[in-house]
Amino acid sequence: MTRHIRHAACFCALLLVALLVNATRIQVVQAGSYDDNPANRRNSIARYGQPRGDILVDGAPVTGSRDTREQLRYERTYEDGPLYAPVTGFASQEYGTTFLEHSEDDVLSGTDPMLSGFPLWNDLTRSRPLGGDVVTTLDRAAQQAAYDGLRGRKGAVAAIEPSSGRILALVSTPSYNPAALSGNDATVGRSWARLNGDADKPMLNRAVRQTYPPGSTFKVVTAAAALDAGVVTDLDAPTDSPVPYRLPGTTTSLTNASDGCEDLSVREAFRWSCNTVFAKLGVDVGVDDMAATARSFGFNDTALRIPFSVAQSTFDSSLDRAQLALSSIGQYNTRATPLQMAMVSAAVANNGQLRQPYLVERIIRAGGATVSTAGSLPVRQTMYPATAARLKELMTEVVTEGTGTKAAIPGATVGGKTGTAQHGIGNAGTPYAWFVSWAQGERDLEAKVAVAVVVEDAEADRGEISGGGDAAPIARAVMEAVLNSRSQSGG
């Protein structure tokens, strides 16, 4: 009898070992394949089983989480969803995440190891800490001013603090409410189809994901290249610039929107935005120096992230002289995002130094402790400081007595450049209205904000559309909001 008991005990022990081996195989060796199996809903249940961390603007959350009491328990909510959609993006149980909800998903969902003081314990127990919060660089007043200024028209605004690269406003209109995509019921599917089928593309982030011909705002880059290369040494000297200007090697003539541009000085040509002067100036500078200057401002950069990716702004470096002439006035293949043109303006305002723009100031745990900060970001010299000083002078004169007077702010120094970009077959489309600018308060030692505005469907007859008329007032409102908020905070 004892022998039979021993055999039964050994057999039971073998069964136990086999069970442990199989459990180890399933839970350790094959854990990855089970985790990744579409039929496994445990990850989704865990992901939505606790509130998501929040995205903060001026210390207050613009996101939240709603307890549905369902299996996927918490849905994302948004405060002023359309206002902040180009920044937050959406967090959808059906369609994933975009923008900050995507780039900071590990933090917001609580899976980032830096949120836990005991990451190994969390790995063993398969638990996750509460989601962390993402503190943005946005200025709430500037964001609201930009959104109100566009009034639902197609367009975008980007604003940067020149000395740091902090993004103060990022607006794209028309917009949408990300909350419409948060859940997983039938209404979410209908909202998704409606938004994707909308001809106005409300989910397109025009501030960072859409490129436009920058038109005459690109003359800031052309002027910088000409001054740095020594092609222009005296801003007040007459230029040898005929009107009309025949594009080199062609029979095509370039004209101006205003009269009196023939042989005009660079100062006056910049003030009144003479195409003929700057097209010829770009040809005189040459494609290599023009391309190098454009690159220094950020054109042709494929790696810019803020932290989500930004569409590449382009300046073609394989051009003939006629194409170079058009490219030098922001036409032909030259394309830029509003963020890129805000970077151009910021570099001028910051003595030629360009700080890499960024949108996330710091990451904090649910308890409020800071776990990471933006830190010091790269800076590059886009032009000589003397060149930047002369461009600041030119841009200031555009606002005081040129095409950008609608951007003037009493008691502040404001520099700007208007632009009207042609597009469409045979330039038949309604031109885009551009304005780039910067502002420095009366008591400030440096410029506090640089702005770029583009309006796709300006409210004017074709012949009246201009950056000075349509985009400059929006830029002024954003700059005023920043200057006022900085003076109130003592910044």
CSV table of C-alpha atoms in Angstrom, one decimal:
chain,number,residue,atom,x,y,z
A,1,MET,CA,0.0,0.0,0.0
A,2,THR,CA,2.8,2.4,0.9
A,3,ARG,CA,4.4,1.8,-2.5
A,4,HIS,CA,1.1,2.8,-4.3
A,5,ILE,CA,0.9,6.0,-2.1
A,6,ARG,CA,4.5,6.9,-3.1
A,7,HIS,CA,3.7,6.4,-6.8
A,8,ALA,CA,0.5,8.5,-6.5
A,9,ALA,CA,2.5,11.2,-4.7
A,10,CYS,CA,5.2,11.2,-7.4
A,11,PHE,CA,2.6,11.4,-10.1
A,12,CYS,CA,0.9,14.3,-8.3
A,13,ALA,CA,4.2,16.1,-8.0
A,14,LEU,CA,4.9,15.6,-11.7
A,15,LEU,CA,1.5,17.0,-12.5
A,16,LEU,CA,2.2,20.0,-10.3
A,17,VAL,CA,5.5,20.6,-12.0
A,18,ALA,CA,3.9,20.3,-15.4
A,19,LEU,CA,1.2,22.8,-14.3
A,20,LEU,CA,3.9,25.2,-13.1
A,21,VAL,CA,5.9,24.9,-16.3
A,22,ASN,CA,2.9,25.4,-18.4
A,23,ALA,CA,1.8,28.5,-16.4
A,24,THR,CA,5.4,29.9,-16.7
A,25,ARG,CA,5.2,29.3,-20.5
A,26,ILE,CA,1.9,31.1,-20.8
A,27,GLN,CA,2.6,33.9,-18.3
A,28,VAL,CA,6.2,34.6,-19.2
A,29,VAL,CA,7.4,33.1,-22.5
A,30,GLN,CA,4.2,33.7,-24.4
A,31,ALA,CA,3.0,36.7,-22.4
A,32,GLY,CA,3.8,39.1,-25.3
A,33,SER,CA,1.7,37.3,-27.9
A,34,TYR,CA,-1.3,37.1,-25.5
A,35,ASP,CA,-0.9,40.8,-24.6
A,36,ASP,CA,-0.9,41.7,-28.3
A,37,ASN,CA,-3.8,39.5,-29.3
A,38,PRO,CA,-6.7,41.6,-30.5
A,39,ALA,CA,-9.1,39.4,-28.6
A,40,ASN,CA,-7.4,40.3,-25.3
A,41,ARG,CA,-9.3,43.2,-23.8
A,42,ARG,CA,-7.4,43.2,-20.5
A,43,ASN,CA,-5.1,46.0,-21.7
A,44,SER,CA,-8.0,48.1,-22.8
A,45,ILE,CA,-9.9,47.4,-19.6
A,46,ALA,CA,-6.8,48.4,-17.5
A,47,ARG,CA,-6.1,51.4,-19.7
A,48,TYR,CA,-9.6,52.9,-19.2
A,49,GLY,CA,-10.0,51.5,-15.6
A,50,GLN,CA,-8.7,54.6,-14.0
A,51,PRO,CA,-8.9,58.4,-14.8
A,52,ARG,CA,-6.4,59.7,-17.3
A,53,GLY,CA,-3.9,62.4,-16.3
A,54,ASP,CA,-4.7,65.9,-17.4
A,55,ILE,CA,-3.3,68.5,-19.8
A,56,LEU,CA,-2.9,71.8,-18.1
A,57,VAL,CA,-3.0,75.4,-19.4
A,58,ASP,CA,-2.0,78.2,-17.0
A,59,GLY,CA,-2.2,75.7,-14.1
A,60,ALA,CA,-5.7,74.6,-14.9
A,61,PRO,CA,-6.8,71.4,-16.6
A,62,VAL,CA,-8.4,71.6,-20.0
A,63,THR,CA,-9.1,67.8,-20.0
A,64,GLY,CA,-10.9,65.4,-17.6
A,65,SER,CA,-12.2,61.9,-17.2
A,66,ARG,CA,-15.9,60.8,-16.9
A,67,ASP,CA,-16.9,57.6,-15.0
A,68,THR,CA,-19.3,55.7,-17.3
A,69,ARG,CA,-19.6,52.7,-15.0
A,70,GLU,CA,-19.1,50.5,-18.0
A,71,GLN,CA,-16.4,47.9,-18.8
A,72,LEU,CA,-14.2,50.6,-20.4
A,73,ARG,CA,-14.9,52.7,-17.4
A,74,TYR,CA,-13.4,56.2,-18.0
A,75,GLU,CA,-14.0,58.4,-21.0
A,76,ARG,CA,-12.0,61.5,-21.9
A,77,THR,CA,-13.7,64.9,-21.5
A,78,TYR,CA,-12.5,68.3,-22.7
A,79,GLU,CA,-13.0,71.9,-21.5
A,80,ASP,CA,-13.3,74.3,-24.4
A,81,GLY,CA,-12.5,71.4,-26.7
A,82,PRO,CA,-12.5,73.3,-30.0
A,83,LEU,CA,-10.2,75.9,-28.5
A,84,TYR,CA,-7.5,73.5,-27.5
A,85,ALA,CA,-8.0,70.6,-30.0
A,86,PRO,CA,-4.9,71.5,-32.1
A,87,VAL,CA,-2.9,71.0,-28.9
A,88,THR,CA,-4.6,68.2,-27.0
A,89,GLY,CA,-5.8,66.2,-30.0
A,90,PHE,CA,-8.2,63.4,-29.0
A,91,ALA,CA,-8.0,60.3,-26.8
A,92,SER,CA,-10.6,57.9,-28.2
A,93,GLN,CA,-11.5,54.4,-27.1
A,94,GLU,CA,-12.2,53.6,-30.8
A,95,TYR,CA,-9.7,55.6,-32.8
A,96,GLY,CA,-6.6,56.0,-30.6
A,97,THR,CA,-4.9,59.3,-29.8
A,98,THR,CA,-3.4,62.3,-31.5
A,99,PHE,CA,-1.1,65.3,-30.7
A,100,LEU,CA,-0.4,65.7,-27.0
A,101,GLU,CA,-2.8,62.9,-26.1
A,102,HIS,CA,-0.6,60.7,-28.3
A,103,SER,CA,3.0,62.0,-27.7
A,104,GLU,CA,2.4,62.1,-23.9
A,105,ASP,CA,0.2,59.0,-23.7
A,106,ASP,CA,2.6,57.0,-21.5
A,107,VAL,CA,2.4,59.8,-18.9
A,108,LEU,CA,-1.3,60.5,-19.2
A,109,SER,CA,-2.2,56.8,-19.0
A,110,GLY,CA,0.2,56.1,-16.1
A,111,THR,CA,2.4,53.6,-17.9
A,112,ASP,CA,5.6,55.8,-17.9
A,113,PRO,CA,8.1,54.2,-15.5
A,114,MET,CA,9.1,57.7,-14.1
A,115,LEU,CA,5.7,58.1,-12.5
A,116,SER,CA,6.3,55.2,-10.1
A,117,GLY,CA,8.8,55.1,-7.3
A,118,PHE,CA,8.9,51.2,-7.6
A,119,PRO,CA,8.7,50.3,-11.3
A,120,LEU,CA,9.9,46.7,-10.7
A,121,TRP,CA,7.0,46.2,-8.3
A,122,ASN,CA,4.6,47.5,-10.8
A,123,ASP,CA,6.0,45.2,-13.5
A,124,LEU,CA,5.6,42.2,-11.2
A,125,THR,CA,2.0,43.1,-10.1
A,126,ARG,CA,1.0,44.4,-13.5
A,127,SER,CA,-0.4,47.5,-11.8
A,128,ARG,CA,0.1,51.1,-12.9
A,129,PRO,CA,0.3,54.3,-11.1
A,130,LEU,CA,-2.2,57.1,-11.6
A,131,GLY,CA,-1.7,59.1,-14.8
A,132,GLY,CA,0.6,62.1,-14.6
A,133,ASP,CA,-0.3,65.6,-15.7
A,134,VAL,CA,1.2,67.5,-18.7
A,135,VAL,CA,1.8,71.2,-18.0
A,136,THR,CA,1.9,73.1,-21.3
A,137,THR,CA,3.6,76.4,-22.2
A,138,LEU,CA,0.3,77.9,-23.5
A,139,ASP,CA,-0.9,81.3,-22.5
A,140,ARG,CA,-4.7,81.0,-22.1
A,141,ALA,CA,-5.4,84.6,-23.0
A,142,ALA,CA,-3.3,84.4,-26.1
A,143,GLN,CA,-5.0,81.1,-27.2
A,144,GLN,CA,-8.4,82.6,-26.7
A,145,ALA,CA,-7.5,85.9,-28.6
A,146,ALA,CA,-6.2,83.9,-31.5
A,147,TYR,CA,-9.3,81.7,-31.6
A,148,ASP,CA,-11.7,84.7,-31.3
A,149,GLY,CA,-9.7,86.6,-34.0
A,150,LEU,CA,-10.1,83.8,-36.6
A,151,ARG,CA,-13.9,83.6,-35.8
A,152,GLY,CA,-14.2,80.2,-37.4
A,153,ARG,CA,-12.6,81.1,-40.8
A,154,LYS,CA,-10.1,78.7,-42.2
A,155,GLY,CA,-6.7,79.7,-40.8
A,156,ALA,CA,-4.2,79.3,-38.1
A,157,VAL,CA,-2.1,81.2,-35.5
A,158,ALA,CA,1.2,80.3,-33.8
A,159,ALA,CA,2.8,82.4,-31.1
A,160,ILE,CA,6.2,81.8,-29.5
A,161,GLU,CA,8.2,83.5,-26.7
A,162,PRO,CA,11.4,84.4,-28.6
A,163,SER,CA,13.9,84.1,-25.8
A,164,SER,CA,12.8,80.6,-24.7
A,165,GLY,CA,11.0,79.0,-27.6
A,166,ARG,CA,7.9,78.4,-25.4
A,167,ILE,CA,4.8,78.1,-27.6
A,168,LEU,CA,2.2,80.5,-26.2
A,169,ALA,CA,-0.7,79.9,-28.7
A,170,LEU,CA,-1.4,77.2,-31.3
A,171,VAL,CA,-4.8,77.6,-32.9
A,172,SER,CA,-6.4,76.1,-36.0
A,173,THR,CA,-9.9,76.8,-37.4
A,174,PRO,CA,-12.4,75.6,-38.1
A,175,SER,CA,-12.0,73.2,-35.2
A,176,TYR,CA,-14.0,70.4,-33.5
A,177,ASN,CA,-14.7,69.0,-30.0
A,178,PRO,CA,-12.5,66.0,-29.3
A,179,ALA,CA,-15.1,64.8,-26.8
A,180,ALA,CA,-17.2,63.6,-29.7
A,181,LEU,CA,-14.7,60.9,-30.3
A,182,SER,CA,-14.0,59.8,-26.7
A,183,GLY,CA,-16.3,56.9,-26.2
A,184,ASN,CA,-17.2,53.7,-28.1
A,185,ASP,CA,-20.9,53.9,-28.9
A,186,ALA,CA,-22.6,54.4,-32.3
A,187,THR,CA,-22.5,58.2,-32.0
A,188,VAL,CA,-18.7,58.1,-31.9
A,189,GLY,CA,-18.6,56.3,-35.3
A,190,ARG,CA,-21.1,58.8,-36.7
A,191,SER,CA,-18.9,61.7,-35.5
A,192,TRP,CA,-15.8,60.2,-36.9
A,193,ALA,CA,-17.4,59.8,-40.3
A,194,ARG,CA,-18.8,63.4,-40.2
A,195,LEU,CA,-15.5,65.0,-39.2
A,196,ASN,CA,-13.5,63.1,-41.8
A,197,GLY,CA,-16.1,63.8,-44.5
A,198,ASP,CA,-16.2,67.6,-43.8
A,199,ALA,CA,-14.7,69.6,-46.7
A,200,ASP,CA,-13.4,72.2,-44.2
A,201,LYS,CA,-11.2,69.5,-42.5
A,202,PRO,CA,-11.8,70.5,-38.9
A,203,MET,CA,-9.4,67.9,-37.6
A,204,LEU,CA,-6.5,69.2,-39.7
A,205,ASN,CA,-4.0,71.1,-37.5
A,206,ARG,CA,-3.3,74.0,-39.8
A,207,ALA,CA,-0.8,75.6,-37.4
A,208,VAL,CA,1.7,72.7,-37.6
A,209,ARG,CA,0.5,70.1,-40.2
A,210,GLN,CA,-0.4,72.4,-43.1
A,211,THR,CA,2.1,74.2,-45.3
A,212,TYR,CA,1.3,77.3,-47.3
A,213,PRO,CA,3.2,79.6,-49.7
A,214,PRO,CA,4.3,82.3,-47.3
A,215,GLY,CA,4.2,85.0,-49.8
A,216,SER,CA,5.8,88.3,-48.9
A,217,THR,CA,6.4,87.3,-45.2
A,218,PHE,CA,9.3,85.3,-46.7
A,219,LYS,CA,11.0,88.6,-47.6
A,220,VAL,CA,12.2,88.6,-44.0
A,221,VAL,CA,14.4,85.6,-44.9
A,222,THR,CA,15.5,87.1,-48.2
A,223,ALA,CA,16.5,90.3,-46.5
A,224,ALA,CA,18.4,88.4,-43.9
A,225,ALA,CA,20.3,86.4,-46.6
A,226,ALA,CA,21.1,89.6,-48.5
A,227,LEU,CA,22.4,91.4,-45.5
A,228,ASP,CA,24.4,88.5,-44.2
A,229,ALA,CA,25.9,87.9,-47.7
A,230,GLY,CA,26.9,91.6,-48.1
A,231,VAL,CA,24.7,91.9,-51.2
A,232,VAL,CA,23.0,94.8,-49.3
A,233,THR,CA,25.1,97.1,-47.2
A,234,ASP,CA,23.0,100.3,-47.2
A,235,LEU,CA,19.3,99.9,-46.6
A,236,ASP,CA,18.6,103.3,-48.1
A,237,ALA,CA,20.6,103.0,-51.3
A,238,PRO,CA,18.6,102.8,-54.5
A,239,THR,CA,18.5,99.3,-56.0
A,240,ASP,CA,18.8,98.4,-59.7
A,241,SER,CA,15.3,96.9,-59.8
A,242,PRO,CA,13.3,97.5,-63.0
A,243,VAL,CA,9.5,97.4,-63.1
A,244,PRO,CA,8.3,95.1,-64.4
A,245,TYR,CA,11.1,92.7,-63.6
A,246,ARG,CA,11.7,90.0,-66.3
A,247,LEU,CA,12.4,86.7,-64.7
A,248,PRO,CA,15.9,85.6,-65.7
A,249,GLY,CA,16.0,83.3,-68.8
A,250,THR,CA,12.2,83.8,-69.5
A,251,THR,CA,9.8,86.2,-71.2
A,252,THR,CA,7.7,86.3,-68.0
A,253,SER,CA,7.4,89.7,-66.3
A,254,LEU,CA,6.9,90.2,-62.6
A,255,THR,CA,4.9,93.2,-61.3
A,256,ASN,CA,3.9,94.7,-58.0
A,257,ALA,CA,0.6,95.2,-56.2
A,258,SER,CA,1.7,98.8,-55.5
A,259,ASP,CA,3.2,101.6,-57.6
A,260,GLY,CA,6.5,103.3,-57.2
A,261,CYS,CA,8.7,100.2,-56.7
A,262,GLU,CA,11.2,100.9,-59.5
A,263,ASP,CA,14.8,101.0,-58.1
A,264,LEU,CA,13.4,101.5,-54.6
A,265,SER,CA,15.7,101.1,-51.6
A,266,VAL,CA,15.5,97.9,-49.5
A,267,ARG,CA,14.0,99.9,-46.7
A,268,GLU,CA,11.2,101.3,-48.8
A,269,ALA,CA,10.7,98.0,-50.7
A,270,PHE,CA,10.3,96.1,-47.5
A,271,ARG,CA,7.9,98.7,-46.1
A,272,TRP,CA,5.7,98.5,-49.2
A,273,SER,CA,6.4,94.9,-50.0
A,274,CYS,CA,7.8,95.3,-53.6
A,275,ASN,CA,8.0,91.9,-55.3
A,276,THR,CA,10.4,93.1,-58.1
A,277,VAL,CA,13.0,94.4,-55.6
A,278,PHE,CA,13.1,91.2,-53.5
A,279,ALA,CA,12.8,88.8,-56.5
A,280,LYS,CA,15.9,90.4,-58.0
A,281,LEU,CA,17.6,90.5,-54.6
A,282,GLY,CA,17.2,86.7,-54.2
A,283,VAL,CA,18.7,86.1,-57.6
A,284,ASP,CA,21.7,88.4,-56.6
A,285,VAL,CA,22.2,86.5,-53.4
A,286,GLY,CA,22.2,83.1,-55.2
A,287,VAL,CA,20.6,79.8,-54.5
A,288,ASP,CA,23.3,78.5,-52.1
A,289,ASP,CA,23.2,81.4,-49.7
A,290,MET,CA,19.4,81.7,-49.9
A,291,ALA,CA,19.0,78.0,-49.1
A,292,ALA,CA,21.5,78.2,-46.3
A,293,THR,CA,19.7,81.1,-44.7
A,294,ALA,CA,16.3,79.3,-45.1
A,295,ARG,CA,17.8,76.2,-43.4
A,296,SER,CA,19.1,78.2,-40.5
A,297,PHE,CA,15.5,79.4,-39.8
A,298,GLY,CA,14.2,75.8,-39.9
A,299,PHE,CA,13.2,75.2,-43.5
A,300,ASN,CA,13.8,71.7,-44.8
A,301,ASP,CA,14.0,70.4,-41.2
A,302,THR,CA,12.4,66.9,-41.1
A,303,ALA,CA,13.0,66.3,-37.4
A,304,LEU,CA,11.1,69.2,-35.7
A,305,ARG,CA,8.9,67.9,-32.8
A,306,ILE,CA,7.1,70.0,-30.2
A,307,PRO,CA,6.8,67.1,-29.0
A,308,PHE,CA,4.4,65.9,-31.7
A,309,SER,CA,5.7,66.1,-35.3
A,310,VAL,CA,5.5,69.3,-37.4
A,311,ALA,CA,5.2,69.2,-41.2
A,312,GLN,CA,8.3,70.1,-43.0
A,313,SER,CA,8.6,73.7,-44.3
A,314,THR,CA,10.5,73.7,-47.6
A,315,PHE,CA,12.8,75.9,-49.6
A,316,ASP,CA,13.9,74.2,-52.8
A,317,SER,CA,17.7,74.3,-53.3
A,318,SER,CA,17.6,73.0,-56.9
A,319,LEU,CA,16.3,76.0,-58.7
A,320,ASP,CA,17.1,77.9,-61.9
A,321,ARG,CA,17.3,81.7,-61.5
A,322,ALA,CA,13.7,82.4,-62.5
A,323,GLN,CA,12.5,79.9,-60.0
A,324,LEU,CA,14.8,81.4,-57.4
A,325,ALA,CA,13.3,84.8,-58.0
A,326,LEU,CA,9.8,83.5,-57.3
A,327,SER,CA,11.0,81.5,-54.3
A,328,SER,CA,12.6,84.6,-52.8
A,329,ILE,CA,9.2,86.2,-52.6
A,330,GLY,CA,7.6,83.2,-51.0
A,331,GLN,CA,6.1,81.7,-54.1
A,332,TYR,CA,6.9,78.8,-56.5
A,333,ASN,CA,7.9,75.7,-54.3
A,334,THR,CA,8.5,77.6,-51.0
A,335,ARG,CA,6.1,76.3,-48.3
A,336,ALA,CA,5.8,77.1,-44.6
A,337,THR,CA,3.7,76.2,-41.6
A,338,PRO,CA,2.5,79.1,-39.5
A,339,LEU,CA,4.7,77.7,-36.7
A,340,GLN,CA,7.7,78.0,-39.0
A,341,MET,CA,6.9,81.7,-39.8
A,342,ALA,CA,6.5,82.4,-36.1
A,343,MET,CA,10.0,81.0,-35.7
A,344,VAL,CA,11.3,83.4,-38.4
A,345,SER,CA,9.8,86.3,-36.6
A,346,ALA,CA,11.1,85.0,-33.2
A,347,ALA,CA,14.7,84.8,-34.5
A,348,VAL,CA,14.6,88.4,-35.7
A,349,ALA,CA,13.2,89.5,-32.3
A,350,ASN,CA,15.8,87.5,-30.4
A,351,ASN,CA,18.9,89.1,-32.0
A,352,GLY,CA,19.2,86.3,-34.6
A,353,GLN,CA,19.1,83.5,-32.2
A,354,LEU,CA,16.4,80.8,-32.7
A,355,ARG,CA,15.3,78.7,-29.8
A,356,GLN,CA,13.7,75.4,-30.7
A,357,PRO,CA,9.9,75.7,-30.0
A,358,TYR,CA,8.3,73.5,-27.4
A,359,LEU,CA,4.9,72.9,-26.0
A,360,VAL,CA,5.4,70.9,-22.8
A,361,GLU,CA,6.9,72.8,-19.8
A,362,ARG,CA,7.0,69.9,-17.3
A,363,ILE,CA,5.5,66.5,-16.3
A,364,ILE,CA,4.0,66.1,-12.8
A,365,ARG,CA,2.8,63.1,-10.8
A,366,ALA,CA,-0.8,62.9,-9.6
A,367,GLY,CA,0.4,64.1,-6.2
A,368,GLY,CA,1.9,67.3,-7.8
A,369,ALA,CA,5.6,66.4,-7.7
A,370,THR,CA,7.5,67.4,-10.8
A,371,VAL,CA,9.2,64.4,-12.5
A,372,SER,CA,10.7,66.1,-15.6
A,373,THR,CA,11.0,69.6,-17.1
A,374,ALA,CA,11.7,70.9,-20.6
A,375,GLY,CA,15.2,71.9,-19.6
A,376,SER,CA,17.5,73.9,-21.9
A,377,LEU,CA,16.7,73.5,-25.6
A,378,PRO,CA,19.0,73.9,-28.6
A,379,VAL,CA,19.6,77.4,-29.9
A,380,ARG,CA,21.1,78.4,-33.3
A,381,GLN,CA,22.3,81.6,-34.8
A,382,THR,CA,20.2,82.2,-37.9
A,383,MET,CA,21.9,85.5,-38.9
A,384,TYR,CA,24.4,88.0,-37.7
A,385,PRO,CA,23.2,90.0,-34.7
A,386,ALA,CA,23.7,93.2,-36.7
A,387,THR,CA,21.5,91.8,-39.4
A,388,ALA,CA,18.8,91.0,-36.9
A,389,ALA,CA,19.0,94.6,-35.6
A,390,ARG,CA,18.5,96.0,-39.0
A,391,LEU,CA,15.6,93.6,-39.7
A,392,LYS,CA,13.9,94.7,-36.4
A,393,GLU,CA,14.2,98.2,-37.7
A,394,LEU,CA,12.6,97.3,-41.0
A,395,MET,CA,9.8,95.3,-39.4
A,396,THR,CA,9.1,98.1,-37.0
A,397,GLU,CA,8.7,100.6,-39.8
A,398,VAL,CA,6.2,98.3,-41.5
A,399,VAL,CA,3.9,98.7,-38.5
A,400,THR,CA,4.6,102.4,-37.9
A,401,GLU,CA,4.2,103.7,-41.4
A,402,GLY,CA,3.9,100.8,-43.9
A,403,THR,CA,1.4,98.0,-44.7
A,404,GLY,CA,1.1,96.7,-41.2
A,405,THR,CA,-0.3,99.7,-39.3
A,406,LYS,CA,-3.3,97.6,-38.0
A,407,ALA,CA,-0.9,95.7,-35.8
A,408,ALA,CA,0.3,98.7,-33.8
A,409,ILE,CA,-0.1,98.5,-30.0
A,410,PRO,CA,0.0,101.8,-28.0
A,411,GLY,CA,3.0,101.9,-25.7
A,412,ALA,CA,4.7,98.8,-27.3
A,413,THR,CA,7.3,98.3,-30.0
A,414,VAL,CA,5.8,96.1,-32.7
A,415,GLY,CA,7.5,94.8,-35.8
A,416,GLY,CA,5.7,93.0,-38.6
A,417,LYS,CA,5.6,91.9,-42.2
A,418,THR,CA,2.5,91.5,-44.3
A,419,GLY,CA,2.0,88.8,-47.0
A,420,THR,CA,-0.5,87.9,-49.7
A,421,ALA,CA,0.2,84.5,-51.1
A,422,GLN,CA,-1.1,83.5,-54.5
A,423,HIS,CA,-2.2,79.9,-55.1
A,424,GLY,CA,-4.4,77.7,-57.2
A,425,ILE,CA,-4.3,77.0,-61.0
A,426,GLY,CA,-3.2,80.3,-62.6
A,427,ASN,CA,-3.3,81.9,-59.2
A,428,ALA,CA,-7.1,81.8,-59.4
A,429,GLY,CA,-7.6,80.9,-55.8
A,430,THR,CA,-8.4,83.4,-53.1
A,431,PRO,CA,-5.0,84.6,-51.9
A,432,TYR,CA,-3.9,83.6,-48.4
A,433,ALA,CA,-3.5,86.6,-46.0
A,434,TRP,CA,-0.4,86.4,-43.9
A,435,PHE,CA,1.1,88.5,-41.1
A,436,VAL,CA,4.2,87.8,-39.0
A,437,SER,CA,5.2,90.0,-36.1
A,438,TRP,CA,6.8,90.4,-32.7
A,439,ALA,CA,6.1,92.8,-29.8
A,440,GLN,CA,8.0,94.2,-26.9
A,441,GLY,CA,6.3,96.0,-24.0
A,442,GLU,CA,7.3,99.5,-23.0
A,443,ARG,CA,9.1,98.2,-19.9
A,444,ASP,CA,10.4,95.0,-21.4
A,445,LEU,CA,14.1,94.4,-22.1
A,446,GLU,CA,13.3,92.0,-24.9
A,447,ALA,CA,10.5,91.0,-27.2
A,448,LYS,CA,7.9,88.9,-25.3
A,449,VAL,CA,6.0,87.3,-28.2
A,450,ALA,CA,6.4,86.4,-31.9
A,451,VAL,CA,3.3,85.6,-33.9
A,452,ALA,CA,2.4,84.2,-37.3
A,453,VAL,CA,-1.2,84.4,-38.7
A,454,VAL,CA,-2.6,82.9,-41.9
A,455,VAL,CA,-6.2,83.4,-43.1
A,456,GLU,CA,-7.3,81.2,-45.9
A,457,ASP,CA,-10.7,82.7,-46.6
A,458,ALA,CA,-10.3,86.3,-45.8
A,459,GLU,CA,-13.5,88.3,-45.6
A,460,ALA,CA,-12.8,90.8,-48.4
A,461,ASP,CA,-13.0,91.1,-52.2
A,462,ARG,CA,-10.0,89.6,-53.9
A,463,GLY,CA,-8.4,93.0,-54.7
A,464,GLU,CA,-8.7,94.0,-51.0
A,465,ILE,CA,-7.2,91.0,-49.4
A,466,SER,CA,-3.9,91.6,-47.6
A,467,GLY,CA,-2.1,90.4,-44.6
A,468,GLY,CA,-2.3,93.9,-43.2
A,469,GLY,CA,-6.0,94.0,-43.5
A,470,ASP,CA,-7.1,90.5,-42.5
A,471,ALA,CA,-4.3,88.9,-40.5
A,472,ALA,CA,-2.6,91.9,-38.7
A,473,PRO,CA,-5.6,92.6,-36.3
A,474,ILE,CA,-5.5,89.0,-35.2
A,475,ALA,CA,-1.8,89.2,-34.5
A,476,ARG,CA,-2.3,92.4,-32.6
A,477,ALA,CA,-4.9,90.8,-30.4
A,478,VAL,CA,-2.6,87.9,-29.6
A,479,MET,CA,0.4,90.1,-28.9
A,480,GLU,CA,-1.7,92.4,-26.6
A,481,ALA,CA,-2.9,89.3,-24.7
A,482,VAL,CA,0.6,88.2,-24.1
A,483,LEU,CA,1.9,91.6,-23.1
A,484,ASN,CA,-1.0,92.1,-20.7
A,485,SER,CA,-0.6,88.7,-19.1
A,486,ARG,CA,3.1,89.1,-18.7
A,487,SER,CA,2.8,92.6,-17.1
A,488,GLN,CA,0.2,91.3,-14.7
A,489,SER,CA,2.3,88.3,-13.7
A,490,GLY,CA,5.5,90.4,-13.4
A,491,GLY,CA,7.1,88.3,-16.2
